[in-house]
XYZ file of C-alpha atoms in Angstrom:
390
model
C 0.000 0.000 0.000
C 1.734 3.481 -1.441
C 1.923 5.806 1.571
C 2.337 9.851 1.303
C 2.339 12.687 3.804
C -0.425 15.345 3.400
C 1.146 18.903 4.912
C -1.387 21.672 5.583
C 0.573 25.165 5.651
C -1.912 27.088 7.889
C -1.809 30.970 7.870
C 0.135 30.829 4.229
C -3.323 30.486 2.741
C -4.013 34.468 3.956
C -0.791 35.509 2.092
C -2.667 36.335 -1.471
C -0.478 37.052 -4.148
C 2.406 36.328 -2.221
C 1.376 33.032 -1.173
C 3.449 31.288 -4.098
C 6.462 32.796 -2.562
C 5.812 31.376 1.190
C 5.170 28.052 -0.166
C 8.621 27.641 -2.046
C 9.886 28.754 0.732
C 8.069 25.802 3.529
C 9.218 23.595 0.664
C 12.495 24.541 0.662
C 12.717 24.031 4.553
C 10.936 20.907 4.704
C 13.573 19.336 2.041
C 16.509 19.929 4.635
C 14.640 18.319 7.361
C 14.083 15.514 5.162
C 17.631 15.439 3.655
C 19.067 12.984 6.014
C 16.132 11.010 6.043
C 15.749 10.183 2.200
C 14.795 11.721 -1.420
C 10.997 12.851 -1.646
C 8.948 14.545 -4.323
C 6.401 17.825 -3.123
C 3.271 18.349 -4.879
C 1.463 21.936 -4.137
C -2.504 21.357 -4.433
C -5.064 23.304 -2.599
C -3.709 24.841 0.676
C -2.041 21.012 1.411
C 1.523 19.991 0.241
C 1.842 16.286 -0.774
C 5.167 14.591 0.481
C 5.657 11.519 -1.882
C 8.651 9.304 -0.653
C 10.984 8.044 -3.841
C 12.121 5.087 -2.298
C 10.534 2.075 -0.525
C 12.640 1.811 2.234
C 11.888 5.279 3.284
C 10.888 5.728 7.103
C 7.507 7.588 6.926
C 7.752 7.772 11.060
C 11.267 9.354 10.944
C 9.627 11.555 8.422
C 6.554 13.029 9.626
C 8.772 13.678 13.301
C 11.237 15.964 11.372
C 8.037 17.449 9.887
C 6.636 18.141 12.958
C 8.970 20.208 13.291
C 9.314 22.468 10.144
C 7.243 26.071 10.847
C 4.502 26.616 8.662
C 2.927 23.295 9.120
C -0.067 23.756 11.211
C -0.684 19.772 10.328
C 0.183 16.618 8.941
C -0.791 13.265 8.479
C 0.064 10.487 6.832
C -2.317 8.823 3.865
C -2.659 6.053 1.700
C -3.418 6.251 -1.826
C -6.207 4.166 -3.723
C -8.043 4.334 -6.911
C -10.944 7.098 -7.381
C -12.857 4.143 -6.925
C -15.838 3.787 -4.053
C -14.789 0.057 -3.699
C -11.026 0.798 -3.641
C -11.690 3.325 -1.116
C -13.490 1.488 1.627
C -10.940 -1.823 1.058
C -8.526 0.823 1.690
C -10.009 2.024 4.486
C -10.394 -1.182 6.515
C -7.188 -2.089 5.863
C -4.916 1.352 6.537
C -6.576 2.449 9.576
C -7.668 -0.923 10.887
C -5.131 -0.540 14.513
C -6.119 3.167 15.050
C -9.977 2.213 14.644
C -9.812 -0.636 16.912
C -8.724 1.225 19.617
C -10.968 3.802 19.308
C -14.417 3.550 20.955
C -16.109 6.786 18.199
C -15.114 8.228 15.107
C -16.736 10.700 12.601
C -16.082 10.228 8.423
C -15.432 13.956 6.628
C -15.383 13.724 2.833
C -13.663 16.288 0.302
C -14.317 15.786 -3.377
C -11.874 18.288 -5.392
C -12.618 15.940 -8.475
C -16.113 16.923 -9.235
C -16.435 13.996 -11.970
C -16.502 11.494 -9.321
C -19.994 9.835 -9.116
C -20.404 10.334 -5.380
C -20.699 13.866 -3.550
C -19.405 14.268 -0.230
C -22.009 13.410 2.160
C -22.273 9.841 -0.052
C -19.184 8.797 0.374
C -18.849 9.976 4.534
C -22.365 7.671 4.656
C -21.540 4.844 2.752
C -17.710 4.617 3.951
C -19.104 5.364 7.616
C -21.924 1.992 7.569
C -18.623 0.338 6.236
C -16.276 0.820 8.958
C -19.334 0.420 11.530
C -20.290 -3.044 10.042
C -16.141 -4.474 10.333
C -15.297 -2.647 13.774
C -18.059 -3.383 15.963
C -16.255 -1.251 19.092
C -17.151 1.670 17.312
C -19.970 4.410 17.422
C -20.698 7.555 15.768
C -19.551 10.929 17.274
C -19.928 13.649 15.281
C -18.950 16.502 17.339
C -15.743 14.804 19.138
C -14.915 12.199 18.222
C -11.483 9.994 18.605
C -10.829 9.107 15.789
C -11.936 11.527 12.445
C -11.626 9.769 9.000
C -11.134 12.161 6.009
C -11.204 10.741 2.002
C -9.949 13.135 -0.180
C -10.917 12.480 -3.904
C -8.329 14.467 -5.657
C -7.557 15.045 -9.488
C -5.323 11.574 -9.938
C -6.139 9.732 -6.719
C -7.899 9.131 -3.591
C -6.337 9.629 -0.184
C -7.538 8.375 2.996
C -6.251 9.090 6.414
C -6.647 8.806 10.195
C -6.379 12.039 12.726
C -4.017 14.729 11.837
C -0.710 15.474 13.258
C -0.698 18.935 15.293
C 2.532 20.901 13.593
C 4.699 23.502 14.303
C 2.133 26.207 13.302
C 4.049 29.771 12.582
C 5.822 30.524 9.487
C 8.404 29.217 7.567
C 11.855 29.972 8.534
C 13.315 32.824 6.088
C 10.334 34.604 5.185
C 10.499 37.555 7.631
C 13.702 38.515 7.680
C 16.739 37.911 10.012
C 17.549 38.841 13.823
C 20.074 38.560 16.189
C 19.252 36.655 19.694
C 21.415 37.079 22.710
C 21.752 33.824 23.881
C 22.926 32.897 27.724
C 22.452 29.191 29.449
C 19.301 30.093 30.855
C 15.529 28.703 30.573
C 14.425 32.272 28.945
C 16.805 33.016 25.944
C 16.372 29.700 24.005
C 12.236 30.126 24.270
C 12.426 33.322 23.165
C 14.687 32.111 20.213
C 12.034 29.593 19.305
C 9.369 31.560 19.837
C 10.609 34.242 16.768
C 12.019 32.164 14.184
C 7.910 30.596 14.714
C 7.214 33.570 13.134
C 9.629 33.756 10.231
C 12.645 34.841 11.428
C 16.248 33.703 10.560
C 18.572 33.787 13.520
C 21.722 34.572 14.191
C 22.957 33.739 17.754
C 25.495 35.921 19.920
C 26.684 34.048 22.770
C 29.257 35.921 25.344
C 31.763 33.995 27.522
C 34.109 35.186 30.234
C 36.919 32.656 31.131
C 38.346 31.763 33.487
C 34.915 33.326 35.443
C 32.496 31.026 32.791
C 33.618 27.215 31.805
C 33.889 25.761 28.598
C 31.197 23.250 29.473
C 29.014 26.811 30.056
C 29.912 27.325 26.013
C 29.250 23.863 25.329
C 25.521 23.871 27.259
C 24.495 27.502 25.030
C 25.564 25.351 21.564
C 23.447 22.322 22.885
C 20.695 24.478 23.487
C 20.974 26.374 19.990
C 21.046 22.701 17.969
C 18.101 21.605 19.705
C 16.138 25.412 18.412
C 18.009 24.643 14.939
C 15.454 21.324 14.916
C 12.555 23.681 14.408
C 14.545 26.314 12.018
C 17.210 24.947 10.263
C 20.906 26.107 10.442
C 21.696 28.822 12.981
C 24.862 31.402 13.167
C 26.502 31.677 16.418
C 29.599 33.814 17.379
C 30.818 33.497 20.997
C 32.592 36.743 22.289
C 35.382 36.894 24.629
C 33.805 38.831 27.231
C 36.522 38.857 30.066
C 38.068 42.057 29.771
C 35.343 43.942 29.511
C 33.333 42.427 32.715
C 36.476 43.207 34.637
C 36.594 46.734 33.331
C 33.229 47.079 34.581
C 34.138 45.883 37.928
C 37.167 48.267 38.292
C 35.434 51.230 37.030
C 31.658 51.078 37.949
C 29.599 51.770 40.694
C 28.314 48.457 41.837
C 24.537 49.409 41.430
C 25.117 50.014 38.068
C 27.597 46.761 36.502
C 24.650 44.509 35.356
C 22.951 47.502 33.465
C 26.479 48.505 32.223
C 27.245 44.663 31.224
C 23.696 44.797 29.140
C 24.138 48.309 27.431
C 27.676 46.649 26.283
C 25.872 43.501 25.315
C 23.570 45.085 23.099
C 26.295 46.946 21.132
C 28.579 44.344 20.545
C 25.065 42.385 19.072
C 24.121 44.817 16.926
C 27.624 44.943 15.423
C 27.222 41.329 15.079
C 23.984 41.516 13.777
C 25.076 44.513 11.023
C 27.357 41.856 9.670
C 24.760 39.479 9.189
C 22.264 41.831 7.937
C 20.113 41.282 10.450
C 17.576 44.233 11.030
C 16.531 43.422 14.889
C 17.788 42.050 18.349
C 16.270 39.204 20.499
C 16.325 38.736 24.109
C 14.557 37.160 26.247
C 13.377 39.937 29.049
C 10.630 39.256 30.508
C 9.139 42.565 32.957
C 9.684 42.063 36.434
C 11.607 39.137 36.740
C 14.807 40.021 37.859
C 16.390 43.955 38.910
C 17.642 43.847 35.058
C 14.272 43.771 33.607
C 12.443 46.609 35.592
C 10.956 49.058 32.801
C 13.159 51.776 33.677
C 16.427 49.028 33.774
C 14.848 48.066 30.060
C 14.728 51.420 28.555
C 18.071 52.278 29.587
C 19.316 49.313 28.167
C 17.362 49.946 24.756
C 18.617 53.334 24.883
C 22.134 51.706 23.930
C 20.511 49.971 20.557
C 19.532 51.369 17.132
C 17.842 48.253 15.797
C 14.137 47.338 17.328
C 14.510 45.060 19.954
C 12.080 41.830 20.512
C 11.398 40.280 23.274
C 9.176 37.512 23.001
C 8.764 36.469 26.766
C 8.183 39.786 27.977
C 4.123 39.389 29.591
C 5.042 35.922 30.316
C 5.501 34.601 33.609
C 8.033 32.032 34.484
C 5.588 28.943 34.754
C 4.456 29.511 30.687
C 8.647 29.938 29.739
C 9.190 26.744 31.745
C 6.181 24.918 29.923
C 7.636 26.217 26.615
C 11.320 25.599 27.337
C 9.851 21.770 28.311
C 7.940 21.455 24.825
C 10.649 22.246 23.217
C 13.238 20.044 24.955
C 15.335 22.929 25.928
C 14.618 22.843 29.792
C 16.501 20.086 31.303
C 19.692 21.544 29.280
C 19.010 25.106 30.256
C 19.083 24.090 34.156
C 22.417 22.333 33.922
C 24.546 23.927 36.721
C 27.493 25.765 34.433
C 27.245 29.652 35.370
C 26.866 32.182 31.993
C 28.397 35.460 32.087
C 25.491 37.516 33.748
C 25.911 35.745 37.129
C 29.816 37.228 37.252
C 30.220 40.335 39.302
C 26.705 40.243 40.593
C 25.429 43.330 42.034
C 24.611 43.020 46.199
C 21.794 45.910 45.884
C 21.453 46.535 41.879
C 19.531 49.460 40.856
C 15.131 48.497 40.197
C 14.751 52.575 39.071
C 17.674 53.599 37.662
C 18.106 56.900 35.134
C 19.208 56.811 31.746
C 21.754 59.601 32.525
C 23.045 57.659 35.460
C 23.878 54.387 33.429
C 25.578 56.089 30.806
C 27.419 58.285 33.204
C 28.995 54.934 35.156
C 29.096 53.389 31.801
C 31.704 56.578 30.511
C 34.252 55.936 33.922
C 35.238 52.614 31.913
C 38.763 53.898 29.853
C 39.125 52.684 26.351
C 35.586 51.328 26.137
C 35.466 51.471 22.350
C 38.474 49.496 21.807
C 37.692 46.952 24.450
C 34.450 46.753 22.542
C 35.817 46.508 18.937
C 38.040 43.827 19.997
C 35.731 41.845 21.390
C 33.967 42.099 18.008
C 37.041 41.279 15.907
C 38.084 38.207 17.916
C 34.876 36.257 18.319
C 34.728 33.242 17.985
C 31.904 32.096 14.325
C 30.334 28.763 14.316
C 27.363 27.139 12.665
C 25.060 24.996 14.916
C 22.909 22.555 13.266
């Protein structure tokens, strides 16, 4: 029995004229998830994207869990194909989704007929397929409104599909289509979510990562790329520079008022990104603030660090709460990684009594008692460290 996966891409059906584009684009994206997997044919037909494996041995399972992953799919599922024959479809039927109807104790049939030639309309087929499956699985009852398992035929142009309950996707959109950003990127449970959360909506990343040896560990380094592969599983190939970050923390130190080193270290941060980010011609910033949670992320301690930046600055998490990052950070297997105990640069030289109010004037002031700031900064640019995570 010839298997396919049927793709539906979601909010790409609002995108008019410009839908062509978005399409090429999910297409695109879902070959490299499938690359490793085997060599697949993609068939664009009303709103869904038919994935036809080339090869027999293909693994549809490995398959359909890389494109669970790909943004823009807001489902999936995968069919078998029979004749555009009534006969053909209920033998079909029985046999394809004989394990998922067994265990089911309702199930609803949905009928789409794109082929208006065939002999049937919709509500014939749901009826007739429907006493079918009732008279074989005798577990079974009718639910129309909920119920475990829905059975969908699709009478297309060439073929017939039919197919058990949809896969739930990544939703979003694809990766590329709006543009690329920068995302500061610690250890922590916040960064990585609020990564994910933008390349959902389009974005391309590029990932700035800043270590301060001997005061951060390698393994520290090590934990930020593990977290960045597993957020390259949704969207594909991500840039990453780690910058040395030692000098300038200790500058801070030597030259700050303590109240201020944290806001200092962030104001810093966000210049040495956007540098980053002009290479890459990336047109925004990422980080993953959220309001209140720690002295940093005050309003006042947010504005004075976005008073440092010319590009817009995103940040995803920001009305979230830390229960709904966790839950995120857990869906996307992030978490347990993100907890690991290796310190990242924003726990070094910790405040005692950091500033919740501070002034815009302030900051900058303690940030101008640091000698040579430009060429410490410049530096740090020049010498980081460029990787690809995948």
């Amino acid at each position: 029995m010839k298997e396919i996966i049927l793709v539906k891409n979601g909010e790409l059906v609002l995108k008019g004229l410009n839908r062509n584009t978005f399409e090429d684009i999910l297409i695109k994206n879902m070959k490299k998830h499938l690359l490793p997997i085997g060599d697949f044919t993609f068939t664009k037909s009303q709103s869904t994207i038919m994935v036809e494996p080339q090869n027999e041995d293909i693994d549809l399972d490995d398959a359909a869990s890389a494109l669970e992953k790909v943004f823009g799919i807001a489902a999936l599922s995968r069919a078998a194909v029979c004749e555009k024959d009534m006969a053909d479809i209920i033998r079909t039927a029985k046999e394809y989704l004989a394990e998922e109807l067994s265990l089911a104790k309702t199930f609803k049939v949905e009928a789409k007929r794109s082929d208006k030639q065939f002999p049937l309309k919709s509500p014939q087929i749901s009826s007739e397929l429907g006493g079918e499956l009732l008279a074989k699985f005798h577990n079974l009852k009718v639910d129309v409104h909920n119920p475990d398992v829905l059975v969908t035929v699709e009478v297309r142009d060439r073929y017939a599909f039919v197919r058990g309950n949809n896969i739930k996707g990544a939703g979003g959109m694809p990766t590329g289509t709006s543009g690329r950003a920068a995302v500061l990127i610690s250890g922590g449970i916040d960064s990585p979510v609020a990564a994910y959360m933008m390349a959902k909506r389009g974005i391309e990343l590029v990932a700035v990562h800043f270590a301060s040896p001997p005061y951060t560990s390698e393994l520290a380094e090590m934990k930020v790329m593990e977290l960045l592969k597993k957020v390259a599983a949704y969207c594909g190939t991500i840039t990453a520079y780690v910058i040395p970050f030692t000098k300038i923390q200790e500058a801070i130190r030597d030259n700050c008022p303590e109240e201020y080193f944290t806001l200092v270290m962030r104001r810093i941060m966000m210049r040495i990104s956007e540098r980053i980010a002009q290479k890459q011609n990336c047109t925004a910033l990422i980080t993953g603030e959220s309001v209140g949670q720690v002295a940093s992320q005050t309003i006042y301690a947010l504005a004075c660090t976005d008073s440092a930046a010319n590009m817009p600055v995103f940040r995803p998490c920001i009305g979230m709460d830390k229960d709904e990052i966790v839950a995120t950070a857990r869906k996307i297997d992030t978490f347990e990684t993100s907890i690991q105990p290796y310190e990242d640069c924003c726990t070094v030289f910790t405040p005692k009594h950091p500033k919740t109010r501070p002034k815009c004037e302030d900051v900058e002031a303690a940030e101008n008692l640091i000698p040579d700031l430009d060429r410490l900064t410049q530096e740090a640019v020049e010498t980081a460290k460029k990787t690809f995570v995948r």
